[in-house]
PDB file of C-alpha atoms in Angstrom:
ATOM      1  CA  UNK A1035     170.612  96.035 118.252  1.00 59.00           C
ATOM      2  CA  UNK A1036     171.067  95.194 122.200  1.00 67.00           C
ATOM      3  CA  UNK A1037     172.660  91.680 123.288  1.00 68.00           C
ATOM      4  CA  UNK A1038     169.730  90.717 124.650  1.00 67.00           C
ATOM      5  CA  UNK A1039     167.680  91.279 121.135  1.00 64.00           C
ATOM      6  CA  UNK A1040     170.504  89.340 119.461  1.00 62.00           C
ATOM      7  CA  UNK A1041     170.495  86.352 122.049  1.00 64.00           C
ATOM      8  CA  UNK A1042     166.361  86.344 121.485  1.00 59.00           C
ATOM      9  CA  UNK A1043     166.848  85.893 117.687  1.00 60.00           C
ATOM     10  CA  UNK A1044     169.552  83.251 117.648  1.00 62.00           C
ATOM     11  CA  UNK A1045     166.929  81.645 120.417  1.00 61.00           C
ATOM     12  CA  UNK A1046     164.138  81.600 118.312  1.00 63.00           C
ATOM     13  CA  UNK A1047     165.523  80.750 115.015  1.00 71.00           C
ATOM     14  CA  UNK A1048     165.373  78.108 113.185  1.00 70.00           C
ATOM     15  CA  UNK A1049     168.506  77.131 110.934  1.00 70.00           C
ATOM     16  CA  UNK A1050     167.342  74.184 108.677  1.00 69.00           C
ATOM     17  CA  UNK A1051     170.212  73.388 106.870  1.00 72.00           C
ATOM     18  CA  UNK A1052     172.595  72.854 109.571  1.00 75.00           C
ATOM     19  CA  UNK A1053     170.546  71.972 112.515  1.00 76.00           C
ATOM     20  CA  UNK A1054     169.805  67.675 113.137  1.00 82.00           C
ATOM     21  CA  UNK A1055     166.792  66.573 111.836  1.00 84.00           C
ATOM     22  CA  UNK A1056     165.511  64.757 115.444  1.00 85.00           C
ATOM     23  CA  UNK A1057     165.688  68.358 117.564  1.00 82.00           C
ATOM     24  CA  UNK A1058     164.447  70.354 114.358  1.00 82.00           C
ATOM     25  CA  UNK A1059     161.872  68.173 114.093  1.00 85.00           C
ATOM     26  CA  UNK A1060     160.633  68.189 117.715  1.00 85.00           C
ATOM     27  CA  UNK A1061     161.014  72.121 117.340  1.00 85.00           C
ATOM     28  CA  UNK A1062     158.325  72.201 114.040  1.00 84.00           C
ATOM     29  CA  UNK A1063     156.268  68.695 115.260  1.00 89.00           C
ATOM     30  CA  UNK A1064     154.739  70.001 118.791  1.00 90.00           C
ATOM     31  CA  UNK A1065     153.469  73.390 117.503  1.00 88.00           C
ATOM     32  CA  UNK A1066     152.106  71.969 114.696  1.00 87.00           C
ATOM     33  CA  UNK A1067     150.361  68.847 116.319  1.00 91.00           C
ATOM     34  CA  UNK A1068     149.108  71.512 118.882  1.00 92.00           C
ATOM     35  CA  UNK A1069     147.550  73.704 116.393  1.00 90.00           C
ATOM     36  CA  UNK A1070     145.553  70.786 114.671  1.00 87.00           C
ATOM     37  CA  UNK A1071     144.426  69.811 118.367  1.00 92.00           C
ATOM     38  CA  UNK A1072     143.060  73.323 118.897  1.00 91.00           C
ATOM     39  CA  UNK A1073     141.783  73.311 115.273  1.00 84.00           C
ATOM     40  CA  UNK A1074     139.499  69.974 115.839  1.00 85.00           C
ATOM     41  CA  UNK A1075     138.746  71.505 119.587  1.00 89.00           C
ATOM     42  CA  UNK A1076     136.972  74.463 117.488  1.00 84.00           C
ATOM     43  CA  UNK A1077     135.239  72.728 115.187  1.00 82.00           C
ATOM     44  CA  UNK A1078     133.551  70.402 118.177  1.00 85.00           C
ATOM     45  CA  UNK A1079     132.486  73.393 120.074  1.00 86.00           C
ATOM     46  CA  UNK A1080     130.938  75.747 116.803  1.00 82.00           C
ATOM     47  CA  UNK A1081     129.396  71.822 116.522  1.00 83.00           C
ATOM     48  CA  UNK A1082     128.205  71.862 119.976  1.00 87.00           C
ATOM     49  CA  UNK A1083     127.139  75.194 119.701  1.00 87.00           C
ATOM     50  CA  UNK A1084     125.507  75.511 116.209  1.00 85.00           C
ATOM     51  CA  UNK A1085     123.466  72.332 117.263  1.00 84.00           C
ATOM     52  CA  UNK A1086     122.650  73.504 120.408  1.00 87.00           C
ATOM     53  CA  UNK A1087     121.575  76.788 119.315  1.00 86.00           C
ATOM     54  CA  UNK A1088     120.404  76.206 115.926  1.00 86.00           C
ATOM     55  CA  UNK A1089     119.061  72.689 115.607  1.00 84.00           C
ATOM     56  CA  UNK A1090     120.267  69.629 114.013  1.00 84.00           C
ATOM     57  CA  UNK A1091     119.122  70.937 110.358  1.00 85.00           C
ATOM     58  CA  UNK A1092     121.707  73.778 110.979  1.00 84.00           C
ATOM     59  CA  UNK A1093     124.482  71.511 112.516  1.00 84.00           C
ATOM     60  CA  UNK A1094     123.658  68.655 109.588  1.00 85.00           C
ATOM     61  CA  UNK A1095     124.521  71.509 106.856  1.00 83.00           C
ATOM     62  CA  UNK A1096     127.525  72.211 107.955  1.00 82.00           C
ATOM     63  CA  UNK A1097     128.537  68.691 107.961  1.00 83.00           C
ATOM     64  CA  UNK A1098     127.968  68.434 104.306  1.00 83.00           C
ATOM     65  CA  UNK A1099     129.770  71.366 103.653  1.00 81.00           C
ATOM     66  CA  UNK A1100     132.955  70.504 106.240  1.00 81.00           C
ATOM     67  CA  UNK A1101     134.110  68.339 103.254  1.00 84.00           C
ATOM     68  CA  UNK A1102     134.114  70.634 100.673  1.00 81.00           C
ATOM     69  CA  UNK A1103     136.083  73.335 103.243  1.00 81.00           C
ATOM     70  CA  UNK A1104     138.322  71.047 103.506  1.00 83.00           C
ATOM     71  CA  UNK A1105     139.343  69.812 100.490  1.00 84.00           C
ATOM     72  CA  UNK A1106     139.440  74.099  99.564  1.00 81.00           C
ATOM     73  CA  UNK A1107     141.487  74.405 102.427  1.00 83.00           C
ATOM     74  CA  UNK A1108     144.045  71.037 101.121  1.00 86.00           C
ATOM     75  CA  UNK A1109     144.174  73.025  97.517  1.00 84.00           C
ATOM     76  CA  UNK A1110     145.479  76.039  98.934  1.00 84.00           C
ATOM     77  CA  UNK A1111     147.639  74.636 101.046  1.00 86.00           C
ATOM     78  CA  UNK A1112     149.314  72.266  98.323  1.00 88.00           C
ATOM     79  CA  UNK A1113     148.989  75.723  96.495  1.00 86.00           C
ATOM     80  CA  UNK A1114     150.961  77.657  99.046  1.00 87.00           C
ATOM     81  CA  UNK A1115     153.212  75.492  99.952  1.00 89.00           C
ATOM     82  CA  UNK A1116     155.028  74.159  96.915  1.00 89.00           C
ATOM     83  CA  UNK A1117     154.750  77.791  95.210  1.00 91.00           C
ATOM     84  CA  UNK A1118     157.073  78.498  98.602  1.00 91.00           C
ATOM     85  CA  UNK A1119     159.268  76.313  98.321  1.00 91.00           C
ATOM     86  CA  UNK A1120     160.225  77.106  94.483  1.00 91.00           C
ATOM     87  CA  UNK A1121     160.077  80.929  95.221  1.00 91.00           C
ATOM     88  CA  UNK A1122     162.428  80.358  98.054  1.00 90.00           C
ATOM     89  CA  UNK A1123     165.136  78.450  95.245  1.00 91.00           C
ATOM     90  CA  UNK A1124     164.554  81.710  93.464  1.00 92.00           C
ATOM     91  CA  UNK A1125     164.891  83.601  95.942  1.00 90.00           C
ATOM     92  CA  UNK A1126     168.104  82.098  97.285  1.00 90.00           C
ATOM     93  CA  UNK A1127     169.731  82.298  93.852  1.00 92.00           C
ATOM     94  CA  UNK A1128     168.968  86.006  93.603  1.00 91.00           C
ATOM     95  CA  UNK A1129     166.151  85.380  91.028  1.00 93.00           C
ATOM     96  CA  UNK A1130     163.741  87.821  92.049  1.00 93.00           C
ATOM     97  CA  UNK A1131     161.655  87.715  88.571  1.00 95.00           C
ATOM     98  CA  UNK A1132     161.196  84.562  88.426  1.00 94.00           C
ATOM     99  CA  UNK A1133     159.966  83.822  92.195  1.00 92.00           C
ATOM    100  CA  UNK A1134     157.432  86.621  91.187  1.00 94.00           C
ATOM    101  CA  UNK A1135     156.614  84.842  87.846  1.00 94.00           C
ATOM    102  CA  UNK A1136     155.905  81.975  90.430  1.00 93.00           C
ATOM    103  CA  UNK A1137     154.230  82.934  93.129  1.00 92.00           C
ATOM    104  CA  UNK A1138     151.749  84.867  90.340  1.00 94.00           C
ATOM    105  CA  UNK A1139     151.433  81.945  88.315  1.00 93.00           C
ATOM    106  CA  UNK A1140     150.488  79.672  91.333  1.00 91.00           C
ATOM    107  CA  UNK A1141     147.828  82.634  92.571  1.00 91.00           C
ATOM    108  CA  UNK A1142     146.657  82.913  89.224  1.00 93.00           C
ATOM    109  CA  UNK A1143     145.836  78.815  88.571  1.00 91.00           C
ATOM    110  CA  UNK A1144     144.511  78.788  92.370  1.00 88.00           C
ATOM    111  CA  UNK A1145     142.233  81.329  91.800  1.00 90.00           C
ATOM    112  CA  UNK A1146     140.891  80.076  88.747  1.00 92.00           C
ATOM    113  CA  UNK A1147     140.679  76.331  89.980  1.00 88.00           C
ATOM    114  CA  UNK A1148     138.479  77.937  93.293  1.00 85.00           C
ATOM    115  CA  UNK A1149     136.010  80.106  90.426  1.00 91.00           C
ATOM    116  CA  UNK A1150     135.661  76.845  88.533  1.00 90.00           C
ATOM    117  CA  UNK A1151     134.885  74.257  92.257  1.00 84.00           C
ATOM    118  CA  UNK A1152     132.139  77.614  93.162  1.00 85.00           C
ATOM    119  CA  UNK A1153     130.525  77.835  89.759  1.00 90.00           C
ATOM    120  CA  UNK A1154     130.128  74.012  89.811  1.00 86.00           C
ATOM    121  CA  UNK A1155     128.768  73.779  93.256  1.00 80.00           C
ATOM    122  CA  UNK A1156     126.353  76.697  92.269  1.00 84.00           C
ATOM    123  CA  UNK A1157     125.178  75.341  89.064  1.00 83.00           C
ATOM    124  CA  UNK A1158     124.687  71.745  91.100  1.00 74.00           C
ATOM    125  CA  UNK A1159     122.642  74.366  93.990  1.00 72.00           C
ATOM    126  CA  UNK A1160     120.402  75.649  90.786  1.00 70.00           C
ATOM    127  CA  UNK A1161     120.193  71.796  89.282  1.00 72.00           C
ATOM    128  CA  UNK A1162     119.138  70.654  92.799  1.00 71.00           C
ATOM    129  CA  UNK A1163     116.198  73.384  93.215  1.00 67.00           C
ATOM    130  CA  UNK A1164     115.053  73.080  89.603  1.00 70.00           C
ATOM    131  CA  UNK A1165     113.808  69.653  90.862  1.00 67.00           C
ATOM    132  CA  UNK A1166     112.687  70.586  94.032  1.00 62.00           C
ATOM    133  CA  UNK A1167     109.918  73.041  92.279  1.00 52.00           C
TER     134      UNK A1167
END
């Protein structure tokens, strides 16, 4: 590996353990506050464009189901996240079968919990057209 590919890694990495907490968090903070910016810039403009181009019945549907995305989107997440942070302990302590018994345990109840929020929203769907007819 050249110097220069060497220099470029030590740049751009990220040591958590010994770095200070005010710089480290600076480092994470601004990407991450930019992403959500751009996030909520995206959503305003398929808004702009979905109720431009579709009409308001189109751009009212998706604000019923923004909630729902979103509280999908929180699961996996809290999913994700903590199942990282234990396989990582595994990992660290050169536990391989357990981080695997992990990660496929928190895939497994993740999966199941996002069968079980679509089958209730579809049975409520079939409910809410049975009274419709």
């Amino acid at each position: 590996m050249s110097s220069k590919k060497i220099k470029d890694k030590e740049r751009d990495s990220i040591d958590f353990g010994k770095s200070r907490i005010g710089p480290l968090f600076t480092r994470i903070f601004y990407p991450t506050l930019l992403s959500m910016v751009f996030a909520s810039l995206f959503t305003v403009a398929d808004g702009i464009f979905v109720g431009q181009g579709v009409g308001s019945n189109a751009l009212a549907a998706i604000n019923i189901v923004a909630p729902l995305f979103l509280i999908t989107t929180g699961l996996a997440l809290m999913f994700g996240v903590g199942v990282s942070v234990v396989a990582s302990i595994h990992l660290a302590q050169n536990n391989h079968k357990a981080a695997n018994i992990n990660i496929t345990q928190a895939f497994d109840v993740a999966t199941l919990l996002m069968l079980v929020i679509a089958i209730e929203e579809s049975r409520d769907r079939y409910m809410i057209h049975q009274h419709k007819v």
